[in-house]
Coordinates of C-alpha atoms and ligand atoms in Angstrom, one line a residue:
M825 CA 83.6 116.1 122.3
P826 CA 87.8 116.8 123.4
R827 CA 89.5 117.8 121.0
T828 CA 91.4 115.3 118.3
L829 CA 94.8 115.3 119.8
W830 CA 96.3 116.8 123.3
W831 CA 98.7 117.6 125.3
E832 CA 98.8 116.1 128.5
N833 CA 101.2 114.6 131.2
N834 CA 104.1 115.1 129.1
Q835 CA 102.2 112.8 126.9
L836 CA 100.5 113.2 123.6
K837 CA 96.3 111.5 123.8
M838 CA 94.9 110.8 120.2
I839 CA 91.7 109.4 119.6
D840 CA 91.9 106.1 117.6
Q841 CA 90.3 107.0 113.8
R842 CA 90.5 104.1 113.3
I843 CA 87.9 102.1 115.6
L844 CA 85.2 105.2 115.0
P845 CA 82.3 105.2 115.8
L846 CA 81.9 101.1 117.2
T847 CA 84.7 102.4 119.6
Y848 CA 85.5 105.3 121.2
D849 CA 89.1 104.6 122.6
V850 CA 91.6 107.2 123.0
L851 CA 95.7 106.3 122.4
T852 CA 98.5 107.1 124.3
Y853 CA 102.0 108.6 122.6
D854 CA 106.2 108.5 124.2
D855 CA 108.2 108.9 121.2
H856 CA 107.8 110.6 117.6
V857 CA 108.5 107.6 115.7
A858 CA 105.0 106.0 117.1
V859 CA 103.9 108.9 116.4
A860 CA 104.5 109.1 113.0
Q861 CA 103.9 105.4 112.5
A862 CA 100.6 106.3 114.5
I863 CA 99.7 109.2 111.5
T864 CA 101.7 106.0 108.6
D865 CA 98.3 103.7 110.1
M866 CA 95.8 106.8 110.2
V867 CA 94.3 106.5 114.1
V868 CA 95.4 109.8 113.5
R869 CA 93.7 111.5 110.1
G870 CA 92.7 114.7 107.9
A871 CA 95.9 117.4 107.2
P872 CA 95.9 120.1 110.3
A873 CA 95.1 117.6 113.4
I874 CA 97.8 115.6 110.6
G875 CA 100.0 118.5 111.1
A876 CA 99.2 119.4 114.8
A877 CA 100.1 115.2 116.0
G878 CA 103.4 116.6 113.5
A879 CA 104.3 119.3 115.9
F880 CA 103.3 117.0 119.2
G881 CA 106.0 114.2 117.7
M882 CA 109.0 117.2 117.1
A883 CA 108.3 117.7 120.7
L884 CA 108.1 114.1 122.6
A885 CA 111.4 114.1 120.0
A886 CA 112.8 116.8 122.0
Q887 CA 111.5 115.3 125.9
R888 CA 112.8 112.7 125.2
S889 CA 116.8 113.3 123.4
P890 CA 119.3 112.5 125.9
A891 CA 120.8 115.6 123.9
R892 CA 123.0 117.7 126.7
D893 CA 124.0 121.2 124.1
R894 CA 121.6 123.1 122.4
D895 CA 123.1 121.1 119.6
S896 CA 122.4 117.8 120.0
L897 CA 119.5 118.8 120.6
L898 CA 119.3 120.1 117.2
A899 CA 120.7 117.2 115.7
D900 CA 118.0 114.8 117.3
L901 CA 115.0 117.4 115.8
T902 CA 116.4 116.9 112.8
S903 CA 116.9 113.1 112.8
A904 CA 113.2 113.0 114.2
K905 CA 111.4 115.6 110.8
K906 CA 112.5 112.9 108.7
T907 CA 110.8 110.3 110.6
L908 CA 107.9 112.2 111.2
D909 CA 108.5 113.9 107.5
A910 CA 108.0 111.0 105.6
A911 CA 105.3 109.4 107.3
R912 CA 102.1 110.5 104.6
P913 CA 103.4 112.1 101.7
T914 CA 100.2 114.8 100.0
A915 CA 99.5 116.0 103.4
V916 CA 102.4 118.9 103.5
N917 CA 100.5 121.0 106.8
L918 CA 103.0 117.8 107.8
S919 CA 106.3 119.2 107.0
W920 CA 104.9 123.2 108.0
A921 CA 104.5 122.3 111.1
T922 CA 107.6 120.4 111.7
S923 CA 109.5 122.5 109.5
R924 CA 107.9 125.3 112.3
I925 CA 109.7 124.1 115.3
M926 CA 112.7 123.9 113.2
D927 CA 112.7 128.1 112.7
Y928 CA 111.1 128.3 116.7
V929 CA 113.6 126.5 118.5
G930 CA 116.4 127.7 116.1
G931 CA 115.3 131.2 116.2
L932 CA 115.8 130.9 120.1
V933 CA 119.0 131.8 121.7
L934 CA 118.3 130.2 125.3
P935 CA 121.6 128.4 126.6
N936 CA 120.1 126.0 128.4
V937 CA 118.5 122.7 126.7
D938 CA 115.5 122.7 129.2
D939 CA 114.7 125.5 128.9
L940 CA 114.2 124.8 124.5
R941 CA 112.7 122.5 125.8
S942 CA 110.2 123.0 127.5
A943 CA 109.6 126.6 124.8
I944 CA 108.7 123.7 121.8
V945 CA 106.4 121.7 123.2
A946 CA 104.7 125.8 124.0
E947 CA 105.2 125.8 119.3
A948 CA 103.6 123.0 119.4
Q949 CA 100.6 123.3 121.8
R950 CA 100.2 127.4 120.1
I951 CA 100.2 125.1 116.4
A952 CA 97.1 122.9 118.0
D953 CA 95.3 126.8 118.5
E954 CA 95.7 128.1 116.3
D955 CA 94.2 126.1 115.0
V956 CA 90.9 126.3 116.2
E957 CA 91.5 129.8 116.3
I958 CA 91.3 129.5 112.2
N959 CA 89.5 126.4 111.7
R960 CA 86.3 128.8 113.5
R961 CA 87.4 131.9 110.7
M962 CA 87.3 129.7 107.9
G963 CA 83.5 128.3 108.9
A964 CA 82.0 132.6 110.0
F965 CA 83.8 133.1 105.7
G966 CA 82.1 129.7 104.6
A967 CA 79.2 130.9 106.5
E968 CA 78.6 133.2 104.0
I969 CA 78.4 131.3 100.6
V970 CA 75.5 128.5 101.9
P971 CA 72.2 129.7 100.6
Q972 CA 69.3 129.4 104.0
G973 CA 67.7 125.9 104.0
A974 CA 71.1 124.4 101.2
N975 CA 71.9 121.1 100.6
I976 CA 75.2 120.7 101.0
L977 CA 77.3 117.9 99.1
T978 CA 80.2 116.6 100.9
H979 CA 83.1 114.4 100.6
C980 CA 85.5 112.1 102.8
N981 CA 85.8 113.6 107.0
A982 CA 86.8 117.7 106.8
G983 CA 85.2 117.5 110.8
S984 CA 86.8 118.6 113.9
L985 CA 88.6 114.8 113.6
A986 CA 90.6 116.0 110.8
T987 CA 91.9 119.5 112.7
V988 CA 92.3 119.8 116.1
D989 CA 88.8 120.6 117.2
Y990 CA 85.5 122.0 114.5
G991 CA 87.4 121.1 111.6
T992 CA 87.5 122.9 107.8
T993 CA 83.9 122.0 105.7
L994 CA 82.5 121.2 108.5
G995 CA 83.1 124.2 110.4
V996 CA 81.8 125.7 107.3
V997 CA 78.6 123.3 108.1
R998 CA 78.8 124.0 112.2
A999 CA 78.9 127.6 110.9
A1000 CA 76.1 127.8 108.1
S1001 CA 73.5 126.0 111.3
E1002 CA 74.9 127.9 114.4
Q1003 CA 73.7 130.8 111.9
G1004 CA 70.0 129.6 111.8
K1005 CA 71.2 128.1 108.5
Q1006 CA 68.4 125.4 107.9
V1007 CA 71.7 123.0 105.2
H1008 CA 71.7 119.0 105.5
V1009 CA 74.4 117.1 103.9
W1010 CA 74.8 114.4 101.5
V1011 CA 77.8 111.9 103.6
D1012 CA 79.3 110.4 100.5
E1013 CA 81.0 107.1 102.3
T1014 CA 84.1 107.8 101.0
R1015 CA 85.9 104.1 100.1
P1016 CA 88.2 102.7 100.2
R1017 CA 88.3 103.5 104.2
L1018 CA 84.4 104.9 104.5
Q1019 CA 85.5 108.2 106.5
G1020 CA 82.7 109.4 105.6
A1021 CA 80.5 106.4 106.3
R1022 CA 82.1 106.2 109.6
L1023 CA 83.3 110.1 110.9
T1024 CA 81.3 111.6 108.5
A1025 CA 78.3 111.1 109.7
W1026 CA 79.1 110.5 113.7
E1027 CA 80.0 114.6 114.0
L1028 CA 76.9 115.1 112.3
M1029 CA 74.5 113.1 114.1
H1030 CA 77.0 114.0 117.5
D1031 CA 75.3 117.8 116.5
E1032 CA 72.6 117.4 115.4
I1033 CA 72.4 118.5 111.9
P1034 CA 70.2 116.6 109.7
M1035 CA 72.8 114.8 106.9
T1036 CA 72.3 111.4 104.8
L1037 CA 74.4 108.8 104.2
I1038 CA 75.0 108.3 100.1
A1039 CA 77.1 106.1 98.4
D1040 CA 79.5 107.5 96.6
N1041 CA 78.1 106.9 93.3
A1042 CA 75.0 108.4 94.1
A1043 CA 76.4 111.8 94.0
G1044 CA 76.0 112.5 91.0
M1045 CA 72.1 111.2 90.5
L1046 CA 71.3 114.0 93.2
M1047 CA 72.9 116.8 91.3
R1048 CA 71.9 116.3 88.1
L1049 CA 68.2 116.5 90.2
G1050 CA 68.9 119.8 92.3
K1051 CA 69.3 117.8 95.0
V1052 CA 72.7 119.2 95.5
Q1053 CA 73.4 123.9 96.2
V1054 CA 76.6 123.8 97.0
V1055 CA 79.3 120.8 96.9
L1056 CA 82.2 121.3 100.1
Y1057 CA 85.6 119.3 101.1
G1058 CA 89.1 120.0 102.3
A1059 CA 92.4 119.7 101.5
D1060 CA 95.7 118.1 102.0
R1061 CA 97.3 120.6 99.5
V1062 CA 96.8 123.3 97.8
A1063 CA 99.4 124.7 94.8
A1064 CA 100.1 128.3 93.8
N1065 CA 97.0 127.9 90.9
G1066 CA 94.8 126.6 93.0
D1067 CA 94.7 122.6 92.0
V1068 CA 94.2 121.2 94.9
A1069 CA 95.2 117.8 96.6
N1070 CA 91.6 116.5 97.6
K1071 CA 90.4 113.0 99.6
I1072 CA 90.4 110.6 96.1
G1073 CA 86.8 110.4 94.3
S1074 CA 86.3 114.5 94.4
Y1075 CA 88.3 115.9 91.4
K1076 CA 85.9 113.7 90.6
L1077 CA 82.6 116.0 92.3
A1078 CA 84.1 119.3 91.1
V1079 CA 83.6 117.5 87.3
L1080 CA 79.8 116.8 88.4
A1081 CA 79.7 119.9 90.0
K1082 CA 81.1 122.3 86.8
E1083 CA 78.3 120.1 84.7
N1084 CA 75.8 120.5 87.1
G1085 CA 75.4 124.3 87.5
I1086 CA 76.7 123.5 90.8
P1087 CA 79.2 125.4 92.9
C1088 CA 82.2 124.2 94.1
Y1089 CA 84.7 125.0 96.9
S1090 CA 87.4 123.9 98.2
V1091 CA 87.4 124.9 103.0
V1092 CA 91.8 125.4 102.8
P1093 CA 94.0 126.9 105.3
T1094 CA 96.7 128.9 104.6
P1095 CA 98.7 125.8 105.9
T1096 CA 97.8 123.5 103.2
I1097 CA 98.9 125.8 100.9
D1098 CA 102.2 125.2 99.0
L1099 CA 103.0 128.0 96.7
A1100 CA 106.6 126.3 96.5
L1101 CA 104.6 124.2 93.7
A1102 CA 103.6 125.5 90.7
H1103 CA 100.9 122.8 90.4
G1104 CA 98.6 119.9 90.3
D1105 CA 100.6 117.2 89.5
L1106 CA 103.6 118.5 91.8
I1107 CA 102.3 117.1 94.2
P1108 CA 103.0 113.8 96.1
I1109 CA 100.6 111.3 95.8
E1110 CA 100.1 108.8 98.7
E1111 CA 99.2 104.9 97.6
R1112 CA 98.4 102.7 100.4
G1113 CA 98.1 99.9 101.0
A1114 CA 95.5 96.8 98.7
E1115 CA 94.0 95.2 101.8
E1116 CA 92.4 99.0 101.8
V1117 CA 90.3 98.0 98.3
T1118 CA 90.3 94.1 98.5
M1119 CA 88.4 94.5 102.2
V1120 CA 85.4 96.2 103.8
G1121 CA 85.8 96.3 107.4
V1122 CA 87.5 92.7 108.7
E1123 CA 85.3 91.1 105.5
R1124 CA 88.1 90.6 102.0
I1125 CA 85.4 90.9 99.2
A1126 CA 87.6 90.1 96.0
P1127 CA 89.6 87.3 94.4
E1128 CA 92.4 86.6 96.6
G1129 CA 95.9 88.1 93.9
V1130 CA 94.1 91.2 92.9
P1131 CA 95.8 93.4 91.1
V1132 CA 94.9 96.2 92.8
Y1133 CA 95.7 100.1 92.1
N1134 CA 94.6 103.1 95.6
P1135 CA 96.1 106.2 95.6
A1136 CA 94.7 108.1 98.6
F1137 CA 94.5 111.9 97.0
D1138 CA 93.1 113.2 93.4
V1139 CA 94.2 116.0 91.7
T1140 CA 91.6 118.6 90.8
P1141 CA 92.2 121.6 88.6
H1142 CA 91.1 125.1 89.7
R1143 CA 89.0 125.3 87.0
Y1144 CA 86.9 123.3 87.9
L1145 CA 86.4 125.2 91.9
T1146 CA 84.5 128.7 92.3
G1147 CA 86.5 129.7 95.3
I1148 CA 89.1 128.4 98.3
I1149 CA 87.4 129.8 101.7
T1150 CA 90.7 130.3 103.8
E1151 CA 90.5 132.0 107.2
E1152 CA 92.1 135.0 105.6
G1153 CA 88.8 135.5 103.3
I1154 CA 87.4 133.8 100.6
C1155 CA 89.7 133.0 97.3
Y1156 CA 88.9 133.5 93.7
P1157 CA 90.7 133.3 90.5
P1158 CA 93.2 134.1 89.4
F1159 CA 94.6 131.9 92.7
E1160 CA 98.0 132.8 91.8
I1161 CA 97.4 136.3 93.2
S1162 CA 94.9 135.6 95.6
L1163 CA 96.6 132.7 97.6
R1164 CA 99.7 133.9 98.2
K1165 CA 97.1 136.4 99.5
A1166 CA 95.8 134.5 102.1
V1167 CA 99.2 133.2 103.1
E1168 CA 100.8 136.6 103.4
A1169 CA 98.2 137.9 106.2
A1170 CA 98.0 134.6 109.0
E1171 CA 101.7 135.7 108.5
A1172 CA 101.3 138.7 109.4
R1173 CA 98.4 137.3 112.0
R1174 CA 101.4 135.1 113.4
Q1175 CA 104.2 137.8 113.3
R1176 CA 101.7 140.1 114.8
K1177 CA 100.9 138.1 118.1
N1178 CA 104.4 136.5 119.0
Ligands
LIG2549 O1 93.3 109.6 104.3 P1 92.9 111.5 105.2 O2 91.8 110.7 106.4 O3 94.1 111.3 105.7 O4 92.6 112.6 104.0 C1 91.9 113.4 104.2 C2 91.0 113.8 103.6 O5 91.0 112.7 102.1 C3 91.0 116.0 104.1 O6 89.6 115.6 103.5 C4 91.8 116.9 104.0 O7 92.8 116.2 105.1 C5 91.6 118.2 104.5 S1 90.4 117.9 106.4 C6 90.5 119.0 107.4

């Protein structure tokens, strides 16, 4: 499979995830405003993929900016960052990536604006490449906690499509499978947008990893019957205390897992950890349009005018999580300490590389 998004001929290419798996199409983006709209519309989705799209969005803004001096370019980038950051509020990877571009360009002393433009493209490309490397490392750590023959229950899509490549949660599944562990995945369909049924099922079938699609409501019964050995899901933002915001319905899975004595892990690259927020209730939760609930695909299923509440994410309080799998190792309680250590280790690794 190709990457979820990539830079080609000074444009951004992204797989259109709204129409998968029935149609495979790649869209081309020329400016950051269109990229922001694509993030809002979920052409690209999944926290790390959104982050990479934001970084390339900044690269497009730099390229299209008419600025002839450094200060004007920085002003245009500041405005582009605002537009991009507003595209989706919960995934902190977006503002993490746009801030990283701003910090990087702020630290460069290149007098020529075209050199600055090229440097920004290169930094965006580094962010995308690092994401793949992070997922591979996370996969190796995560595979350790997957028992031979495990039935893994997962929610939404935290796969290759939610990242630049390989995936966070599905990266762990892939790594376990590459190590020869015979795993099977229960795939929650994940209403309302059905990322599980459409995207996770597609990815796992492509990789020939055994899986079964289930309605979200079947998860509790499977856990009670002993048919789930581990629950794994991703995150859009993790607070300093280990509370995790992920796709709506994740919280319910973690509570059910605890009730049934099943380990539950969130698989999280360090750019998803927001140490500035003390706990999960401070994480902004995106609310999306009513039509995602009143319709299935193009078909209306609810009466016209019905009142709808459609939060896209929920928060799992950290006490329900066995651990948080990062590219710097598996964090265990107390998460305040282990998460900070992981973020610092990742930062140190990045410094060493530069
Ligand atoms: O609304 P989405 O599809 O962007 O939600 C995605 C998720 O909830 C993922 O689990 C999360 O972003 C982690 S992706 C590696």
